[in-house]
XYZ file of C-alpha atoms in Angstrom:
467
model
C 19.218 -31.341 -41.545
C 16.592 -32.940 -39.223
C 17.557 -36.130 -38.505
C 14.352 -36.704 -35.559
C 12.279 -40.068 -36.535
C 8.570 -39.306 -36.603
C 8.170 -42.950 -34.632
C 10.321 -41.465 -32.080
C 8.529 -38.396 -31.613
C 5.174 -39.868 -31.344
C 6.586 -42.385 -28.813
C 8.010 -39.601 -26.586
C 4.601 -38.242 -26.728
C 2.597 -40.990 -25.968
C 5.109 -41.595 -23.188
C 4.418 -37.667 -21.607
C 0.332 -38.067 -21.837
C 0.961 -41.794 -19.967
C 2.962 -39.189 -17.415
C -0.035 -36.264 -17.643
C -2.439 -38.946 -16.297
C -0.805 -39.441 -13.293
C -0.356 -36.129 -12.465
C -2.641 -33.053 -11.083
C -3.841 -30.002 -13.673
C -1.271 -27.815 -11.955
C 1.370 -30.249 -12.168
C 0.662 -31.147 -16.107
C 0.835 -27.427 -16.779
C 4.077 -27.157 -15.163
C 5.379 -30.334 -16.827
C 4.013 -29.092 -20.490
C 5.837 -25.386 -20.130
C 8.830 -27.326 -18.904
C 9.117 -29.561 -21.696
C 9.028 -26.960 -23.883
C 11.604 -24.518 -22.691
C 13.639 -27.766 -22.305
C 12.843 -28.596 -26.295
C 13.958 -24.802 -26.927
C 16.764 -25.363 -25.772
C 18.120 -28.488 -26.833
C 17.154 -26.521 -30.678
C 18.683 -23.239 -30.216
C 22.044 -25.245 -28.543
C 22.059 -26.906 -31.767
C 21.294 -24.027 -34.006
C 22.816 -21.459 -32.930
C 26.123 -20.535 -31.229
C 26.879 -17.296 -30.123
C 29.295 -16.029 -27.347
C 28.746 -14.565 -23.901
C 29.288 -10.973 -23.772
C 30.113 -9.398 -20.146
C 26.983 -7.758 -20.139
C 25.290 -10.885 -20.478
C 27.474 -12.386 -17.687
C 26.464 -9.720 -15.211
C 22.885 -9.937 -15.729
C 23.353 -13.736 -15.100
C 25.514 -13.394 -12.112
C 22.871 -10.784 -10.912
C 20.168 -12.964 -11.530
C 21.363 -15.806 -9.664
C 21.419 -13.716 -6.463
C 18.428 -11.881 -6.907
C 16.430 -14.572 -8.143
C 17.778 -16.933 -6.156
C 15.596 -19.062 -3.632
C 18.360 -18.266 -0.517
C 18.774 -14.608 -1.244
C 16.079 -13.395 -3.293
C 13.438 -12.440 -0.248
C 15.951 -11.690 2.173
C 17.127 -8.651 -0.677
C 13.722 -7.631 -1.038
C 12.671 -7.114 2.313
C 16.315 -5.245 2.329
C 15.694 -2.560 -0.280
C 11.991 -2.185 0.856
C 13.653 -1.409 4.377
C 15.824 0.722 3.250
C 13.875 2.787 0.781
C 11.206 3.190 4.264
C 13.855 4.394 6.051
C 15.257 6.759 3.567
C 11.624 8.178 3.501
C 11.216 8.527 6.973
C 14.710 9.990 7.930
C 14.580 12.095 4.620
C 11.176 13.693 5.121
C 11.748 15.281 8.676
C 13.506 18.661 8.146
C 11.182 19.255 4.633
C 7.876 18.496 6.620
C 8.878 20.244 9.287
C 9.725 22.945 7.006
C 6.532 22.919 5.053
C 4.314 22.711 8.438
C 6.340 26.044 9.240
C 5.546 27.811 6.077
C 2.141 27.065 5.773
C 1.485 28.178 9.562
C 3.337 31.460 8.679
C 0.921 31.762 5.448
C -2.393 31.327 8.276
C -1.036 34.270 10.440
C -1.293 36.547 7.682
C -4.500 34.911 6.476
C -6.103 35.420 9.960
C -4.524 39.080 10.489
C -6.507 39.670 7.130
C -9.456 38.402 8.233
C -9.409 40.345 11.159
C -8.856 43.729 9.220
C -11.492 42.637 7.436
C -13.748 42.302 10.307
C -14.966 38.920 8.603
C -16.691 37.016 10.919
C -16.297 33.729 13.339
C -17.794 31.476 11.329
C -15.832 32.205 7.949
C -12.633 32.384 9.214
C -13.360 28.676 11.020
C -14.357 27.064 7.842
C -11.827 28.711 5.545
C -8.766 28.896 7.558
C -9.084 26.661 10.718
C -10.889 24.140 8.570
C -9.917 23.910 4.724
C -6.482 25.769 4.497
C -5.321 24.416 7.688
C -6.516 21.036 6.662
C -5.078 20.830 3.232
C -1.679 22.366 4.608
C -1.467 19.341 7.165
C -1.873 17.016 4.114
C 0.969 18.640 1.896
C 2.893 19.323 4.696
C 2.696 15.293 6.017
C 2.409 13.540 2.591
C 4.536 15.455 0.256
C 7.529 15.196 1.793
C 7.466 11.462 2.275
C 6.198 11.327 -1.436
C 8.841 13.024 -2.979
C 11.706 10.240 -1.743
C 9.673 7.157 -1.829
C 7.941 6.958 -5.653
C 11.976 8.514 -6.922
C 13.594 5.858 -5.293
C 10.710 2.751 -6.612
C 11.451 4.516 -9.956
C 15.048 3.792 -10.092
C 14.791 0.105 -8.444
C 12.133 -0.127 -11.636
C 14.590 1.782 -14.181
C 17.607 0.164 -13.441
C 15.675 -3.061 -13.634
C 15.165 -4.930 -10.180
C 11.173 -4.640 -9.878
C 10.421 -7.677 -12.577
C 12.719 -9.272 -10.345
C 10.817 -8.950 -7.579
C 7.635 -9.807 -9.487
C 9.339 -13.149 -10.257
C 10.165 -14.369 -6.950
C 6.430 -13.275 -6.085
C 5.176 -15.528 -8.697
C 6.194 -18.334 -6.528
C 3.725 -17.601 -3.723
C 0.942 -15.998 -5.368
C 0.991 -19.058 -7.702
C 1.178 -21.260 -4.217
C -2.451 -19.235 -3.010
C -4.027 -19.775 -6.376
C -3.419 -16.550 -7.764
C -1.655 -15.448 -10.609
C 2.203 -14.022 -10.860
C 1.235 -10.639 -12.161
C -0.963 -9.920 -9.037
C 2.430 -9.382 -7.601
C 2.875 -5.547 -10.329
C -0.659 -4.779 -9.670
C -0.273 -5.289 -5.663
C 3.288 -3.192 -6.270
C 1.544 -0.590 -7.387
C -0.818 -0.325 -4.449
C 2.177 0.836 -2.468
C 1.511 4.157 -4.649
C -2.455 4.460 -5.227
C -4.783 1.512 -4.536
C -7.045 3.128 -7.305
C -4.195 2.957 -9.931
C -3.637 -0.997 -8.616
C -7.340 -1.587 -9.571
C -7.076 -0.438 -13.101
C -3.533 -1.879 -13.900
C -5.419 -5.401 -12.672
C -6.130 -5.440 -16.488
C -2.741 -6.902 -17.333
C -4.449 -10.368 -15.563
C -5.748 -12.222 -18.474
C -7.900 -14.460 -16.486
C -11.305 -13.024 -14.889
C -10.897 -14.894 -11.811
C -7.791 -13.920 -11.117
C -8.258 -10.297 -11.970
C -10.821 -10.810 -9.695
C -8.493 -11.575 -6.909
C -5.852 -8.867 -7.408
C -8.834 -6.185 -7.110
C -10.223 -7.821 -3.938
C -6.770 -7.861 -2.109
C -5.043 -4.916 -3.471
C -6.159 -2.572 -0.489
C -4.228 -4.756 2.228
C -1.244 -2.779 0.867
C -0.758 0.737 2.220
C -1.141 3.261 -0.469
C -0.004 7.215 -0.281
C -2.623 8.117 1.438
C -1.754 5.435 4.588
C 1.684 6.397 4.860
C 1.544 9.539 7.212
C -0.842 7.782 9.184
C 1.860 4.543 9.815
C 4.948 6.470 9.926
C 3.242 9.252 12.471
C 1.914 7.499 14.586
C 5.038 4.673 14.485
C 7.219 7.437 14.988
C 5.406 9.014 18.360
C 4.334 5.654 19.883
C 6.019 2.965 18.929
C 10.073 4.439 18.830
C 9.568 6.762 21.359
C 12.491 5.389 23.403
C 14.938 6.104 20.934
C 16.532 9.236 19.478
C 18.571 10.009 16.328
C 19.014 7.806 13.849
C 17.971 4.481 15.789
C 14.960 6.199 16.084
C 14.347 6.636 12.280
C 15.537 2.652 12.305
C 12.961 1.515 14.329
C 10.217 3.299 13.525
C 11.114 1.870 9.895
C 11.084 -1.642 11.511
C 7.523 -0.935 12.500
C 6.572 0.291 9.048
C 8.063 -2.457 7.066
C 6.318 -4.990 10.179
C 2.972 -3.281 9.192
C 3.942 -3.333 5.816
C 4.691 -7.183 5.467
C 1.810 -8.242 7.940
C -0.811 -6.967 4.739
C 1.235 -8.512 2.216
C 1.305 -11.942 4.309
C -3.215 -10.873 4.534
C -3.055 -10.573 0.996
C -1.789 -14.210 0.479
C -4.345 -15.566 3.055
C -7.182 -13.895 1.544
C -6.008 -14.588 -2.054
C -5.927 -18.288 -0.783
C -9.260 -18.581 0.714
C -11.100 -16.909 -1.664
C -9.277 -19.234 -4.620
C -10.518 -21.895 -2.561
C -14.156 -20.757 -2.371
C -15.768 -17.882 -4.455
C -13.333 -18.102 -7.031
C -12.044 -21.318 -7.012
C -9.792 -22.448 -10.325
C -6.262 -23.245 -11.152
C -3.894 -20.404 -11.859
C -2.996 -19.563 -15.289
C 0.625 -20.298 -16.555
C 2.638 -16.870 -16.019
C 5.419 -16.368 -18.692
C 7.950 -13.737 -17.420
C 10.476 -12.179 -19.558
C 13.343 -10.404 -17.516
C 14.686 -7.491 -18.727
C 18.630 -6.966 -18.989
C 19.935 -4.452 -15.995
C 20.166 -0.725 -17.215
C 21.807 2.217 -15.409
C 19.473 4.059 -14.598
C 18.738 7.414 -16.028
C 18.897 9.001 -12.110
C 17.664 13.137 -13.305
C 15.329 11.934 -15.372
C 13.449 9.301 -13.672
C 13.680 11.700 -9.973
C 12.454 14.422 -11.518
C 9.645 12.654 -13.937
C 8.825 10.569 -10.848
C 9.101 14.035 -8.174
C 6.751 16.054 -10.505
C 4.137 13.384 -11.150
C 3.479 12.431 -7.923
C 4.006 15.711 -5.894
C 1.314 17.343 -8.428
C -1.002 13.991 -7.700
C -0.825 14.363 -4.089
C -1.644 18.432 -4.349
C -4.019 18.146 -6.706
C -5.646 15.250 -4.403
C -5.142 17.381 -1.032
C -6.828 20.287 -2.801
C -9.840 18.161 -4.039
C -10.657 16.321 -1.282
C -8.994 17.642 2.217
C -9.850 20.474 1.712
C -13.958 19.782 1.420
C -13.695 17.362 4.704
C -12.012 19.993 6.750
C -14.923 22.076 6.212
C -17.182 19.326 6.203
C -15.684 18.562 9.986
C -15.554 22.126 11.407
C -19.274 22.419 10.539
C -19.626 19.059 12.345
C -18.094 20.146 15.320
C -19.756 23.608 15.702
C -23.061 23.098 14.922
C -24.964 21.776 18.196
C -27.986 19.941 18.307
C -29.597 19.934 21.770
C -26.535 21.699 23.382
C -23.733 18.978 22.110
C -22.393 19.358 18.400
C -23.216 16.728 15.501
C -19.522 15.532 15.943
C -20.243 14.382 19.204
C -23.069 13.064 18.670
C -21.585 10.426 15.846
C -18.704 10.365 17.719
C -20.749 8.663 21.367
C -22.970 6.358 18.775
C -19.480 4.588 17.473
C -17.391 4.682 20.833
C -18.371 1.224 22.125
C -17.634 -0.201 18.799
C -14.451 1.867 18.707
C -13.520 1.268 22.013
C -13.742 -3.037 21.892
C -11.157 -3.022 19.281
C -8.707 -0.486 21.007
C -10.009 2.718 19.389
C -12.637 5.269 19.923
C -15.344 7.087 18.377
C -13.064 9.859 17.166
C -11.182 7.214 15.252
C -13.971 5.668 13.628
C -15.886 8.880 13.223
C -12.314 10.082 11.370
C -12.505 7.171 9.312
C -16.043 7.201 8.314
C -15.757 11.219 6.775
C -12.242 10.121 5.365
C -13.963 7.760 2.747
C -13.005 10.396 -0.190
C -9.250 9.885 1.061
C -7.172 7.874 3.235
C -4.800 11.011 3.493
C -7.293 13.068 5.315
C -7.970 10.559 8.224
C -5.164 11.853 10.716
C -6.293 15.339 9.775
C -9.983 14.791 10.771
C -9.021 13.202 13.947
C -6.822 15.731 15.225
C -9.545 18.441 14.266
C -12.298 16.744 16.282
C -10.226 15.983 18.933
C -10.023 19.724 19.677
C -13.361 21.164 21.139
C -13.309 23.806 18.126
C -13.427 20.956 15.638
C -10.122 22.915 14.072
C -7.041 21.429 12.942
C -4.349 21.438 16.585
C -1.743 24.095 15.889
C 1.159 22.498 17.824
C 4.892 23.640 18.322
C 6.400 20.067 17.475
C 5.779 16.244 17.895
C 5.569 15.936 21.469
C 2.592 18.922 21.672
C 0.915 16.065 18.577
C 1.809 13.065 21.211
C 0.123 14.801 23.815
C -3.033 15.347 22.558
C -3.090 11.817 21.642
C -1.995 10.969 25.244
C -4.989 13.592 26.613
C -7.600 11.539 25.007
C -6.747 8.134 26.783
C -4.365 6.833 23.941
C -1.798 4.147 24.668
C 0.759 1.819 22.742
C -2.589 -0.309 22.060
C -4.825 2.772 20.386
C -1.668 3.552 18.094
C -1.177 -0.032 16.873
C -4.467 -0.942 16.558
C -5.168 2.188 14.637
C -2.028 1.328 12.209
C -3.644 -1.780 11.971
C -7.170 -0.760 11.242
C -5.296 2.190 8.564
C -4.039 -0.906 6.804
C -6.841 -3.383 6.203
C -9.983 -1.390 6.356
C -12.154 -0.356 3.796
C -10.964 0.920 0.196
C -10.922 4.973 -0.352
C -14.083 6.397 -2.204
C -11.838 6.700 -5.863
C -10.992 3.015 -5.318
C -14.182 1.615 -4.983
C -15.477 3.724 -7.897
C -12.296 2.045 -10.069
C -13.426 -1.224 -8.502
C -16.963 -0.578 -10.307
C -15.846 0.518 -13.141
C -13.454 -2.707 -14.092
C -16.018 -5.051 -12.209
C -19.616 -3.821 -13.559
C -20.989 -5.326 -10.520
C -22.643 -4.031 -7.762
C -22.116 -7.041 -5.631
C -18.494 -7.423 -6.094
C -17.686 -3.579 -5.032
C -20.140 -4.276 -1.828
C -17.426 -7.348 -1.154
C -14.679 -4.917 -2.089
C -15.680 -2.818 1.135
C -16.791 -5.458 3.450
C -14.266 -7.987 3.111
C -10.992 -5.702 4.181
C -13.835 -4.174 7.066
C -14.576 -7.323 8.269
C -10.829 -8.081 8.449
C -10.062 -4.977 9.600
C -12.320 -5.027 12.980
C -11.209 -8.988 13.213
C -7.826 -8.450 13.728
C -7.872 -5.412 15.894
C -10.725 -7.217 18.049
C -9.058 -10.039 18.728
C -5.724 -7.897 19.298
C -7.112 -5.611 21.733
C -8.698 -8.018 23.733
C -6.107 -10.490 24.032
C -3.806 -7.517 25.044
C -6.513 -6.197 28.032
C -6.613 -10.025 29.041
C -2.764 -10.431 29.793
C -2.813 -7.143 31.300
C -0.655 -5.263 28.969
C -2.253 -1.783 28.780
């Protein structure tokens, strides 16, 4: 039986708006959701009794670690350390292994085309530009692949990734922006493109807004080889075995948490001028901890994205190998076109700590971020074809040959992480959007950013005399 006054109720409520009018929008919303649950509560405690079952006393003894304000980051940045390194250790022998086979394949291929008596020209776009080209992006990014998206499926199966999302809500809802910008900007880590179309979970236009304009400041699958190369040659050089797999996963995960801490800034200052508003309440419901099913999820996880990434090498490597060996071997008053593009953009490249080879690489690798390494190392070599190199030091060398230091390879990490969106993403970006104007910000904004950052970086290094 109710035995609640209606005087008393209304009382209690005039009592709460007396309360409201004191406080800020944010704070009312807060206060109104926490009333309720509280309300909820104090009912179902009176209405219903039921017992604790051990399952429900793990997932609460779970939750209060991984949930918890002490523990809950520290955990995160764990597992996302330690699924980077089991990527980067992991993928070694296979890459190596698939960089082996697909050289063997090219000997043939060229032995063929020599029997054939085929000439220069087709055997350099064919095989020195699009099969070696697309065999440097399987052979880099499959590998890699094939561990990382398993291992986010079974931290998502077994339960831990709304987790995460719920200790994100906290900060995104500090910037402005709403809790579930923390799946969409998850899902960056696997295709920025995907990111912009899952934005749709977002309720609120502004906010949705805001998830699409930050998403690219995390690295997607096509920025991995890029970080963990070049992290790997540069930046643990000094170290062998397995403390060099640790530190060059240090450097990732550094690179890794320096866009997520860009994302917040941006989602902050944009909240606070283009898109200014209050963030929308975020009601998270946590799901109970399963074992995971391990085959299934590897396997439905392996397939899906190891078809993705060949179906993406074949699509788009492939055309900008060819694109860049014609580049590089057609000349135009005695230099090639390559070069030519490449001297325009070497003062720009070289005042944030790159070169014109970088941006040049960067420019044709629009369709893809997975093709950027690829390009570069192509037009580095006066052929404009892909090096063919016995292991990583030959790859470290070239790099060294054209004037690169600890500087070039940072910056470049740097400039791989916040420039401008791949072509499919900005396409996405129009599609959700309908606006011109909005996919023009899309591009500029992480650009801008991007030669910001490694500006200021390479000229505060050259000023203390680092480099």
């Amino acid at each position: 039986m109710d035995t609640h006054h209606p005087k008393a109720e209304q009382n209690g409520l005039q009592a709460l708006l007396v309360q409201a009018d004191q406080l800020s929008t944010s704070s009312i919303r807060d206060q109104i959701v926490e009333q309720l649950y509280k309300k909820s509560n104090e009912l179902l405690k009176e209405g219903v009794h039921f017992s604790k079952t051990k399952y429900d006393q793990k997932t609460e003894k779970l939750d209060s670690i991984f949930t918890s304000l002490f523990w809950g980051f520290p955990i995160m940045l764990l597992m996302l350390g330690v699924i980077f390194y089991l990527t980067i250790a992991g993928a070694n022998v296979p890459s190596s292994m698939l960089a082996e086979f697909f050289s063997w394949i090219e000997g043939y291929l060229t032995l063929t085309f020599t029997a054939l008596h085929a000439p220069d020209w087709l055997h350099g776009v064919l095989i020195l530009g699009l099969f070696r080209g697309t065999g440097w992006v399987i052979s880099v990014m499959l590998p890699p692949m094939a561990i990382f998206f398993p291992t986010f499926a079974l931290l998502e199966n077994y339960g831990y990734l709304p987790r995460v999302a719920f200790n994100m809500d906290r900060l995104f809802k500090t910037v402005g922006a709403h809790g579930k910008q923390s799946l969409t900007m998850a899902m960056g880590f696997g295709c920025n493109a995907a990111a912009v179309m899952s934005s749709r979970i977002i309720e609120s236009p502004r906010e949705r807004m805001l998830a699409i304009l930050t998403n690219n400041f995390v690295p997607c699958n096509g920025r991995w080889g890029t970080l963990i190369v070049l992290a790997s040659l540069f930046m643990a050089s000094g170290f062998t075995g397995g403390m060099h797999s640790l530190v060059t996963t240090s450097v990732v995960v550094g690179i890794v948490m320096f866009g997520i801490v860009t994302t917040f800034v941006v989602s902050w200052a944009l909240s606070k001028t283009a898109l200014r508003g209050v963030p929308t309440h975020y009601t998270l419901e946590l799901p109970p901890y399963r074992k995971p099913k391990f085959v299934d999820t590897v396997i439905r996880s392996s397939l899906t994205k190891s078809l993705s990434v060949l179906k993406r090498a074949v699509k788009v490597a492939a055309p900008a190998g060819i694109l860049t060996w014609v580049l590089a071997n057609i000349q135009v008053g005695d230099v090639s076109i390559l070069l030519h593009i490449v001297s325009f953009l070497d003062p720009l490249g070289q005042a944030i700590g790159l070169d014109g080879y970088i941006l040049t690489a960067f420019l044709i690798g629009l369709p893809a971020n997975e093709i950027v390494l690829p390009i570069l190392l192509m037009g580095y070599m006066s052929t404009g074809a892909l090096i063919d190199v016995d292991g990583i030091g030959d790859l470290k060398q070239l790099f060294l040959d054209h004037g690169w230091t600890w500087l070039t390879a940072l910056n470049m990490m740097l400039f791989s992480l916040l420039h401008f969106p791949c072509g499919t993403t900005l396409v996405n970006i129009y599609k959700e959007t309908k606006s011109v104007k909005w996919t023009f910000w899309s591009f500029m904004i992480p650009t801008g950013i991007a030669f910001f950052v490694t500006f200021a970086i390479a000229q505060l290094v050259r000023f203390l005399g680092w480099v």
